Amino acid sequence: MTIPNTVLRPSFAITRASHVVLQVADLQKSRAFYVDTLGFVVSDEDKSTLFLRGLEEGCHHSLVLKSSAGRNCERLGLRTLTEDDLDLAETHFKKSGLPTRFVDVPFQGRTLHTTDVVGTPLELCATMATQPRRIMDFELHHGACPQRIDHFQVLTPNVQRALDFYMAMGFRLSEYIVADGSDDLRAVFLQRKGNPHDIVFVNNAGPRLHHAAFTIPEVQHLMYICDLLGRNGFGASVEWGPGRHFGPGYARFVYLRDPDGHRVELFTNHYQTIDMEDAPIRWQVSDLNRGRWGTTPPTSWQQEASAFAGAALSQPQKAEPAYAR
Amino acid sequence: MTIPNTVLRPSFAITRASHVVLQVADLQKSRAFYVDTLGFVVSDEDKSTLFLRGLEEGCHHSLVLKSSAGRNCERLGLRTLTEDDLDLAETHFKKSGLPTRFVDVPFQGRTLHTTDVVGTPLELCATMATQPRRIMDFELHHGACPQRIDHFQVLTPNVQRALDFYMAMGFRLSEYIVADGSDDLRAVFLQRKGNPHDIVFVNNAGPRLHHAAFTIPEVQHLMYICDLLGRNGFGASVEWGPGRHFGPGYARFVYLRDPDGHRVELFTNHYQTIDMEDAPIRWQVSDLNRGRWGTTPPTSWQQEASAFAGAALSQPQKAEPAYAR
Amino acid sequence: MTIPNTVLRPSFAITRASHVVLQVADLQKSRAFYVDTLGFVVSDEDKSTLFLRGLEEGCHHSLVLKSSAGRNCERLGLRTLTEDDLDLAETHFKKSGLPTRFVDVPFQGRTLHTTDVVGTPLELCATMATQPRRIMDFELHHGACPQRIDHFQVLTPNVQRALDFYMAMGFRLSEYIVADGSDDLRAVFLQRKGNPHDIVFVNNAGPRLHHAAFTIPEVQHLMYICDLLGRNGFGASVEWGPGRHFGPGYARFVYLRDPDGHRVELFTNHYQTIDMEDAPIRWQVSDLNRGRWGTTPPTSWQQEASAFAGAALSQPQKAEPAYAR
Amino acid sequence: MTIPNTVLRPSFAITRASHVVLQVADLQKSRAFYVDTLGFVVSDEDKSTLFLRGLEEGCHHSLVLKSSAGRNCERLGLRTLTEDDLDLAETHFKKSGLPTRFVDVPFQGRTLHTTDVVGTPLELCATMATQPRRIMDFELHHGACPQRIDHFQVLTPNVQRALDFYMAMGFRLSEYIVADGSDDLRAVFLQRKGNPHDIVFVNNAGPRLHHAAFTIPEVQHLMYICDLLGRNGFGASVEWGPGRHFGPGYARFVYLRDPDGHRVELFTNHYQTIDMEDAPIRWQVSDLNRGRWGTTPPTSWQQEASAFAGAALSQPQKAEPAYAR
């Protein structure tokens, strides 16, 4: 394991995790789950696509559901600061030997399709169409009251490679996990927006999307959303929690599986990390159990994840669970 | 199964679940758990006994911990309305062929020791010494902020017998569980104070105390107390939850095991049931899974309980779990 | 001031505050306030009447709104334990020289109309039609999530007379307020159901209904309902709070004025008071400011109240505010 | 009013509001307020100074209290990204004709003292000594559980000048208020860290510090801290709220006055604003009342503020309240 130097002024500026595009089998069932139950706001919809956002988001969408025969994750979306940064990003990815293509995506500005070094399909854009923030439209607040997208967790057998690649683009390492008594890297937590994660890479067969995470306001929403999910026929979708992470991020969480098996984390709290003296926090796997209460993550949480459309799966060298909590 | 008629004006008035007396191996460890972590108020303590109450309680104690080689529950405490009711209770228990004895108990008025028909050791009193309610002493509020005792759950192979006995004393049946497709009684929820339970009997080897339950103010206390328990070295004491009961009482709960294995339920919400049109709610075991989310109760929750000091254990006729949730 | 003896076994059993009947000018506007915003459940409605209940209530209604040219309170409803108690109540009120009449009221069992000694129009019944409790129907929970009716506050220049009358019927005095340095009674808090109040009498011109109070689950509902009221055009209805009472009941409250000016209190917390050693708590007016924060009640809260239909208004001997907080 | 262009890559990088230095008359009284009641963590203290931080902060301090005969605000602290940025900042301020001086400040890296164009005394540093984040030290969480510093609000008669100056340093304008029907600028909300404010300037006699703001976790903490303040003898310190801002930031807030009259805002929620399509939100003064409930800010909140040590006070041209809410 080697932690690269932080690049404070990268050649182009990625600002944050932006959105995720998921394939779903039955758009109406997904609507019942994400909109009627969890409380996402519909920005637009047609026969084949649902564009959703959280209550505080003024951008058009942070969650895109596409009707499809597959049940893959199509792409993870990242934002650049400006249009110029998009062109500089194209140059950067090309130089790295990665495919790039500018495409038209509804409700987004110019959009660059590319792939990172571990095979994650990405799309970068600088702007989206705007929508009203619904912070004060209290009559629309229901379910979990999702506020905004926060981060993605991606599984890959090449955590070190992902770390090197993202830190070269200016991501900062907030926390990381190594195997006990070794420098064997199990997980890295990378951020651009000043809180613990925008994108996380965890050692496992991949590339696969473990989860996309959205913020919710308070602890009571964690408990209430489970009750409402049960009532609306989605009781089995509560995979793990409500609980507390005794490791990176310290989040109070609940993990849900949507009708297609995609995993969504809802959580209430992170911390701010902006300053240069915030050195990456090093965890050994066994540290993660200090102070813990509650159930350990179920096998499904440890092993299952959404495939990325078109991505070939690689296995990690060691079969042991990467992130055995 | 037969549900007896409700006795609206019994010969003597029991008013509520009052207190529980538990034997503990190490009083300081129990203090760390109940006082320093959960937030119970100490009314009095000496070398061998700790008298605790909840923040809203003006009575002297609702939880008594006694240093002892055993780790049994000594007695469940019930309140009568007046001193006269105590004498009438003595008469009633004697007539039922049950042992009765007036004893001196510190900080309690005249106290009647007796045993119910299923072998549960009881103590009845009409009054206690008073203490200041700590509702407005906000600097004392910490941990789970326990408010008051609410109910006991007792395991017994003779649920029908317990039902008949307690209803004859004026307890009202709020809810009950039968086996699927039969009248085979699995659990009865009995109350005097106008909310769902003061005492609950569930089919299992007994008599044993499954748990004593205390109210806490809000959902966030359910989550916070788990975090604090973990931090204070009691993470493993979180046996089940935080979760929701999809059956009698509908409580949002967490079940804890104290340092001696005694089980405590903390919960936030019950409903009022005072009116005569509130007929007992009938549940079949399989109804209990409707709308459920989260983990099922662990085996320990289904099988383990505190013995009552001096009580002989009887096994149920059927080995099947009484209350398979 | 004299506090009568508590009557533990009165000639008939009143069990609790049951319901309130309010006249309103525009039923649709009241529906927008109570149902669409506060979150009451509609049990029944026709052109002229709206029958509402809280989410945990299994009885048909706790709040009845009648379309009317007046904007009075028609009656306060109390429950008796049994039908026999109703007949015994009739005898009692008759003996006291008060008017009694059995009437048919929709969705209620036999109903006795009468008036108390200070002129409050009452209706007593032993049963109502039942409705499903909505505790687990989470998709119906919105607004303030009102749970159940708790108590009434009535203004009267004859607080002592009300106290004597209600205690003779078995009500217990939980708390009372006297003027500083005197025995001049300003307010009495009376209960039957084991928490601090079912009915409160406060010295002022009366009889008038100061407010009816409903429980809500958590502190966050106090804040959220204000936001939603503002959003729905009812911002001016927030009369006082969210705040804390530094006196009887200790409630965390918000006081609202409905579209007709009737006052509703929403609050989260009370304490249990069942035991005989719970002596009435004596407050002097100046005690009420100990530990206080926040705004004092506005003049409207101190002076305005709903008239009772058909009741003649009496002024208190002293003009000073009875309950100057 | 003219809104300058956003400077995306300024000559040096300020990252966030960092800390505030307040003069206090009695350090022990301030400790009782900030530490024992509000729940700030003590990083260091000596006879004359108290260094405090929030529970999630890993930097040494965000609030510095200095024993002093004056009761002024000494300085507002801002962070730069790197040491190089500090030197570039020195150059920038010098070029603007503003005083600059590198000084030694305990527990801070190299620190630049300077003054902005409206007379606010500033200190900039790139790093501080580190301290453990207390996110998981649940036994230390009490009072309001303050998490971290968020922003400052400064009063000045030269809002436009402040706007021009801060935007030239790369601050982005998230929201602003103009007088009704005019372009007369009343308040500007400026940010660097991706949420609505780091520093706010409001039209009024100045420069004065209106308040420093700290985040707290949940709505219930807003209510609880008022109760605890009252209990600890600080009831009168609750100046306004708990309430909701119906304007810039939309925060759920409570404003407190500390023992020296310095004003602190505690609030729970802001939104993320990072994207280029997030145009500044324009408010007219009268817009601020849309949807409002609760009390308007007291006169003290509208007029009083802490002087900055050594700063000459200027009056606004118009006497009218700048920010009449």
Coordinates of C-alpha atoms in Angstrom, one line a residue, chain B:
Chain B
M1 CA -58.9 -20.9 25.2
T2 CA -61.6 -19.0 27.1
I3 CA -61.5 -15.3 27.8
P4 CA -63.1 -14.6 31.1
N5 CA -65.4 -11.7 31.6
T6 CA -63.8 -8.4 32.5
V7 CA -64.3 -7.6 36.2
L8 CA -64.9 -3.9 36.4
R9 CA -65.1 -3.6 40.1
P10 CA -62.9 -6.3 41.7
S11 CA -62.8 -6.8 45.4
F12 CA -59.5 -4.9 45.7
A13 CA -57.8 -2.5 43.4
I14 CA -54.4 -3.2 41.9
T15 CA -53.4 0.0 40.0
R16 CA -50.2 -0.7 38.1
A17 CA -46.9 -2.5 37.6
S18 CA -44.8 -1.0 40.3
H19 CA -41.2 -2.3 40.5
V20 CA -38.9 -5.3 40.0
V21 CA -36.3 -6.7 42.3
L22 CA -33.3 -8.3 40.6
Q23 CA -30.3 -10.1 42.1
V24 CA -27.0 -9.0 40.6
A25 CA -23.5 -10.3 41.1
D26 CA -21.6 -7.0 41.1
L27 CA -23.4 -3.9 42.2
Q28 CA -20.8 -1.6 40.7
K29 CA -21.1 -3.2 37.3
S30 CA -24.9 -2.9 37.5
R31 CA -24.5 0.8 38.5
A32 CA -22.3 1.4 35.5
F33 CA -25.0 -0.2 33.3
Y34 CA -28.2 1.2 34.8
V35 CA -27.1 4.5 36.2
D36 CA -24.0 5.7 34.3
T37 CA -25.2 4.5 31.0
L38 CA -29.0 4.0 30.8
G39 CA -29.6 7.1 33.0
F40 CA -31.6 5.7 35.9
V41 CA -31.8 8.0 39.0
V42 CA -30.4 6.6 42.2
S43 CA -32.9 7.1 45.1
D44 CA -30.8 5.3 47.7
E45 CA -28.0 2.8 47.8
D46 CA -26.0 0.9 50.4
K47 CA -23.4 -1.8 50.2
S48 CA -25.9 -4.5 49.1
T49 CA -28.8 -2.7 47.4
L50 CA -29.4 0.0 44.7
F51 CA -32.8 1.6 44.5
L52 CA -33.4 3.2 41.1
R53 CA -36.2 5.1 39.5
G54 CA -37.0 6.8 36.2
L55 CA -36.8 10.5 35.5
E56 CA -40.5 11.2 35.9
E57 CA -41.1 8.9 38.8
G58 CA -42.0 10.5 42.2
C59 CA -42.2 7.1 43.9
H60 CA -39.0 5.9 45.5
H61 CA -38.1 3.0 43.2
S62 CA -39.1 1.0 40.2
L63 CA -36.0 -1.0 39.9
V64 CA -34.2 -2.6 42.9
L65 CA -30.8 -4.3 42.4
K66 CA -29.6 -6.6 45.2
S67 CA -26.1 -8.0 45.5
S68 CA -26.5 -11.7 45.6
A69 CA -24.8 -15.0 44.7
G70 CA -27.9 -15.9 42.6
R71 CA -28.9 -14.0 39.5
N72 CA -32.6 -14.4 39.9
C73 CA -35.5 -12.1 39.8
E74 CA -36.7 -11.9 43.4
R75 CA -40.1 -10.4 42.9
L76 CA -42.4 -8.3 40.8
G77 CA -44.0 -5.4 42.5
L78 CA -47.6 -4.3 42.0
R79 CA -49.4 -1.3 43.5
T80 CA -52.7 -1.3 45.2
L81 CA -54.8 1.9 45.4
T82 CA -55.1 2.0 49.2
E83 CA -54.0 0.2 52.4
D84 CA -57.4 -1.3 52.6
D85 CA -56.9 -2.9 49.2
L86 CA -53.8 -4.5 50.6
D87 CA -55.8 -6.3 53.3
L88 CA -58.4 -7.3 50.8
A89 CA -55.7 -8.6 48.5
E90 CA -54.3 -10.7 51.4
T91 CA -57.8 -12.2 51.9
H92 CA -58.1 -12.9 48.1
F93 CA -54.7 -14.6 47.8
K94 CA -55.3 -16.7 50.9
K95 CA -58.7 -17.8 49.6
S96 CA -56.9 -18.9 46.4
G97 CA -54.6 -21.1 48.6
L98 CA -51.6 -18.9 47.9
P99 CA -49.0 -18.0 50.5
T100 CA -49.3 -14.5 52.0
R101 CA -47.1 -12.6 54.4
F102 CA -46.8 -9.0 55.4
V103 CA -43.1 -7.9 55.5
D104 CA -41.1 -4.8 56.0
V105 CA -39.4 -3.5 52.9
P106 CA -37.3 -0.3 53.0
F107 CA -38.9 2.8 51.5
Q108 CA -42.2 1.0 51.0
G109 CA -45.4 1.1 53.0
R110 CA -46.9 -2.2 54.4
T111 CA -45.9 -4.8 51.9
L112 CA -47.6 -8.1 51.1
H113 CA -45.5 -11.0 49.8
T114 CA -47.4 -13.6 47.9
T115 CA -47.2 -15.7 44.7
D116 CA -49.5 -15.9 41.8
V117 CA -51.1 -19.1 40.5
V118 CA -48.3 -19.7 38.0
G119 CA -45.6 -19.3 40.6
T120 CA -44.5 -15.7 40.1
P121 CA -43.3 -14.2 43.4
L122 CA -45.1 -10.9 43.9
E123 CA -45.0 -8.1 46.4
L124 CA -47.9 -5.6 46.8
C125 CA -47.8 -2.3 48.5
A126 CA -50.1 0.8 48.5
T127 CA -47.4 3.5 49.0
M128 CA -43.7 4.2 48.8
A129 CA -41.5 7.0 50.1
T130 CA -41.6 9.9 47.7
Q131 CA -38.7 11.4 45.7
P132 CA -38.6 14.5 43.5
R133 CA -39.7 13.9 39.9
R134 CA -36.7 14.8 37.8
I135 CA -38.7 15.9 34.7
M136 CA -37.3 19.5 34.8
D137 CA -33.9 18.7 36.2
F138 CA -32.5 18.6 32.7
E139 CA -28.9 18.4 33.9
L140 CA -29.7 14.9 35.1
H141 CA -31.1 13.7 31.8
H142 CA -28.6 11.4 30.1
G143 CA -28.3 8.1 28.4
A144 CA -31.7 6.7 27.4
C145 CA -33.5 9.1 29.8
P146 CA -35.7 6.3 31.2
Q147 CA -39.0 7.8 32.3
R148 CA -40.9 5.1 34.3
I149 CA -41.6 1.4 34.6
D150 CA -44.3 0.2 32.3
H151 CA -44.7 -3.6 32.4
F152 CA -43.3 -7.1 33.0
Q153 CA -43.3 -10.1 30.7
V154 CA -43.4 -13.5 32.4
L155 CA -42.9 -16.9 30.8
T156 CA -45.2 -19.7 31.9
P157 CA -46.5 -22.9 30.5
N158 CA -49.9 -22.0 32.0
V159 CA -51.0 -18.9 30.1
Q160 CA -54.7 -19.7 30.5
R161 CA -54.3 -20.1 34.2
A162 CA -52.5 -16.8 34.5
L163 CA -55.2 -15.1 32.4
D164 CA -58.0 -16.4 34.5
F165 CA -56.3 -15.4 37.7
Y166 CA -55.3 -11.9 36.7
M167 CA -58.7 -11.1 35.1
A168 CA -60.4 -12.1 38.2
M169 CA -58.4 -9.4 40.0
G170 CA -59.7 -6.8 37.6
F171 CA -56.9 -6.8 35.0
R172 CA -58.2 -6.2 31.5
L173 CA -57.0 -8.2 28.5
S174 CA -55.8 -5.8 25.8
E175 CA -54.4 -8.2 23.3
Y176 CA -53.6 -11.9 23.0
I177 CA -51.9 -14.3 20.6
V178 CA -53.2 -17.8 19.6
A179 CA -51.5 -20.4 17.5
D180 CA -52.4 -20.3 13.8
G181 CA -55.8 -21.8 13.1
S182 CA -56.5 -22.8 16.7
D183 CA -57.6 -21.4 20.0
D184 CA -54.3 -22.5 21.6
L185 CA -53.3 -19.5 23.7
R186 CA -49.7 -18.4 23.3
A187 CA -49.6 -15.0 25.1
V188 CA -51.9 -12.6 27.0
F189 CA -51.4 -8.9 27.5
L190 CA -53.0 -7.6 30.7
Q191 CA -53.4 -4.1 32.0
R192 CA -54.7 -2.0 34.9
K193 CA -53.4 1.5 34.1
G194 CA -55.1 2.2 30.8
N195 CA -52.3 1.4 28.4
P196 CA -51.7 -2.0 26.7
H197 CA -49.8 -3.8 29.4
D198 CA -48.9 -4.0 33.1
I199 CA -48.1 -7.7 32.9
V200 CA -47.8 -10.1 30.0
F201 CA -47.7 -13.9 30.1
V202 CA -46.1 -15.9 27.3
N203 CA -46.1 -19.6 26.8
N204 CA -42.7 -21.1 27.6
A205 CA -40.9 -22.9 30.4
G206 CA -41.6 -20.9 33.5
P207 CA -42.2 -19.1 35.7
R208 CA -39.4 -16.9 34.4
L209 CA -39.1 -13.1 33.9
H210 CA -38.6 -12.5 30.2
H211 CA -38.2 -8.7 30.7
A212 CA -39.1 -5.6 32.6
A213 CA -40.0 -2.6 30.3
F214 CA -39.3 1.1 30.9
T215 CA -40.5 4.0 28.7
I216 CA -38.1 6.4 27.1
P217 CA -39.0 9.7 25.4
E218 CA -38.2 9.5 21.7
V219 CA -37.0 7.3 18.9
Q220 CA -33.6 9.1 18.9
H221 CA -33.0 7.8 22.5
L222 CA -33.4 4.2 21.1
M223 CA -30.5 4.8 18.7
Y224 CA -28.4 6.9 21.0
I225 CA -28.5 4.5 24.0
C226 CA -27.0 1.7 21.8
D227 CA -24.2 4.0 20.8
L228 CA -23.5 4.9 24.4
L229 CA -23.7 1.3 25.5
G230 CA -21.1 0.3 22.9
R231 CA -18.9 3.2 24.0
N232 CA -19.2 2.1 27.7
G233 CA -18.3 -1.5 26.9
F234 CA -21.9 -2.8 26.9
G235 CA -22.2 -3.2 23.1
A236 CA -23.0 -6.9 23.4
S237 CA -25.9 -6.1 25.7
V238 CA -28.0 -4.8 22.7
E239 CA -29.8 -8.1 22.1
W240 CA -32.5 -7.1 19.6
G241 CA -33.4 -3.8 17.9
P242 CA -33.9 -0.9 17.7
G243 CA -36.9 -2.2 16.0
R244 CA -40.7 -2.2 15.9
H245 CA -43.1 -4.8 17.2
F246 CA -45.6 -5.9 14.5
G247 CA -47.9 -7.2 17.1
P248 CA -49.2 -6.4 20.6
G249 CA -48.4 -2.9 21.7
Y250 CA -46.7 -1.9 18.4
A251 CA -43.8 -0.6 20.4
R252 CA -40.6 0.8 19.0
F253 CA -38.2 -1.1 21.2
V254 CA -34.7 -2.1 22.0
Y255 CA -34.0 -5.1 24.2
L256 CA -30.9 -5.1 26.4
R257 CA -29.3 -7.7 28.6
D258 CA -27.9 -6.3 31.8
P259 CA -24.5 -7.5 33.2
D260 CA -26.3 -10.4 34.9
G261 CA -28.3 -11.4 31.8
H262 CA -31.6 -9.8 33.0
R263 CA -33.5 -8.4 30.1
V264 CA -34.7 -4.8 29.9
E265 CA -36.9 -3.4 27.2
L266 CA -36.8 0.3 26.5
F267 CA -39.6 1.6 24.3
T268 CA -41.2 4.9 23.3
N269 CA -44.8 4.5 22.6
H270 CA -48.0 2.7 23.6
Y271 CA -51.6 3.6 23.1
Q272 CA -54.3 4.4 25.6
T273 CA -57.0 1.8 26.2
I274 CA -59.6 2.6 28.8
D275 CA -63.0 2.3 27.0
M276 CA -65.3 -0.6 27.3
E277 CA -65.6 -0.9 23.5
D278 CA -61.8 -1.7 23.3
A279 CA -62.3 -5.4 22.8
P280 CA -59.1 -7.5 23.2
I281 CA -57.2 -7.7 19.9
R282 CA -56.7 -11.3 18.7
W283 CA -53.5 -12.1 16.9
Q284 CA -52.5 -15.4 15.3
V285 CA -48.8 -16.1 15.4
S286 CA -48.5 -15.6 11.6
D287 CA -50.2 -12.2 11.8
L288 CA -47.2 -11.0 13.7
N289 CA -45.2 -10.9 10.5
R290 CA -47.4 -8.6 8.5
G291 CA -45.6 -5.4 7.5
R292 CA -42.4 -6.5 9.3
W293 CA -38.9 -5.3 8.6
G294 CA -35.6 -6.0 10.3
T295 CA -34.2 -9.0 12.0
T296 CA -36.3 -11.6 13.8
P297 CA -35.6 -12.0 17.5
P298 CA -32.4 -13.9 18.2
T299 CA -32.6 -17.3 19.8
S300 CA -31.5 -15.9 23.1
W301 CA -34.6 -13.6 23.1
Q302 CA -36.8 -16.5 22.3
Q303 CA -35.5 -18.9 24.9
E304 CA -33.5 -17.2 27.7
A305 CA -35.1 -15.5 30.8
S306 CA -34.4 -14.8 34.4
A307 CA -35.4 -17.5 36.9
F308 CA -37.5 -16.4 39.9
A309 CA -35.8 -17.0 43.2
G310 CA -37.3 -20.1 44.7
A311 CA -39.7 -21.0 41.9
A312 CA -39.8 -24.5 40.4
L313 CA -39.6 -24.5 36.6
S314 CA -42.3 -26.2 34.6
Q315 CA -42.0 -27.0 30.9
P316 CA -44.8 -26.3 28.4
Q317 CA -46.6 -29.4 26.9
K318 CA -45.5 -28.5 23.4
A319 CA -41.9 -27.7 22.7
E320 CA -42.6 -25.4 19.9
P321 CA -41.8 -21.7 20.4
A322 CA -44.7 -20.0 22.0
Y323 CA -44.2 -16.6 20.5
A324 CA -42.3 -17.2 17.3
R325 CA -41.9 -13.8 15.9

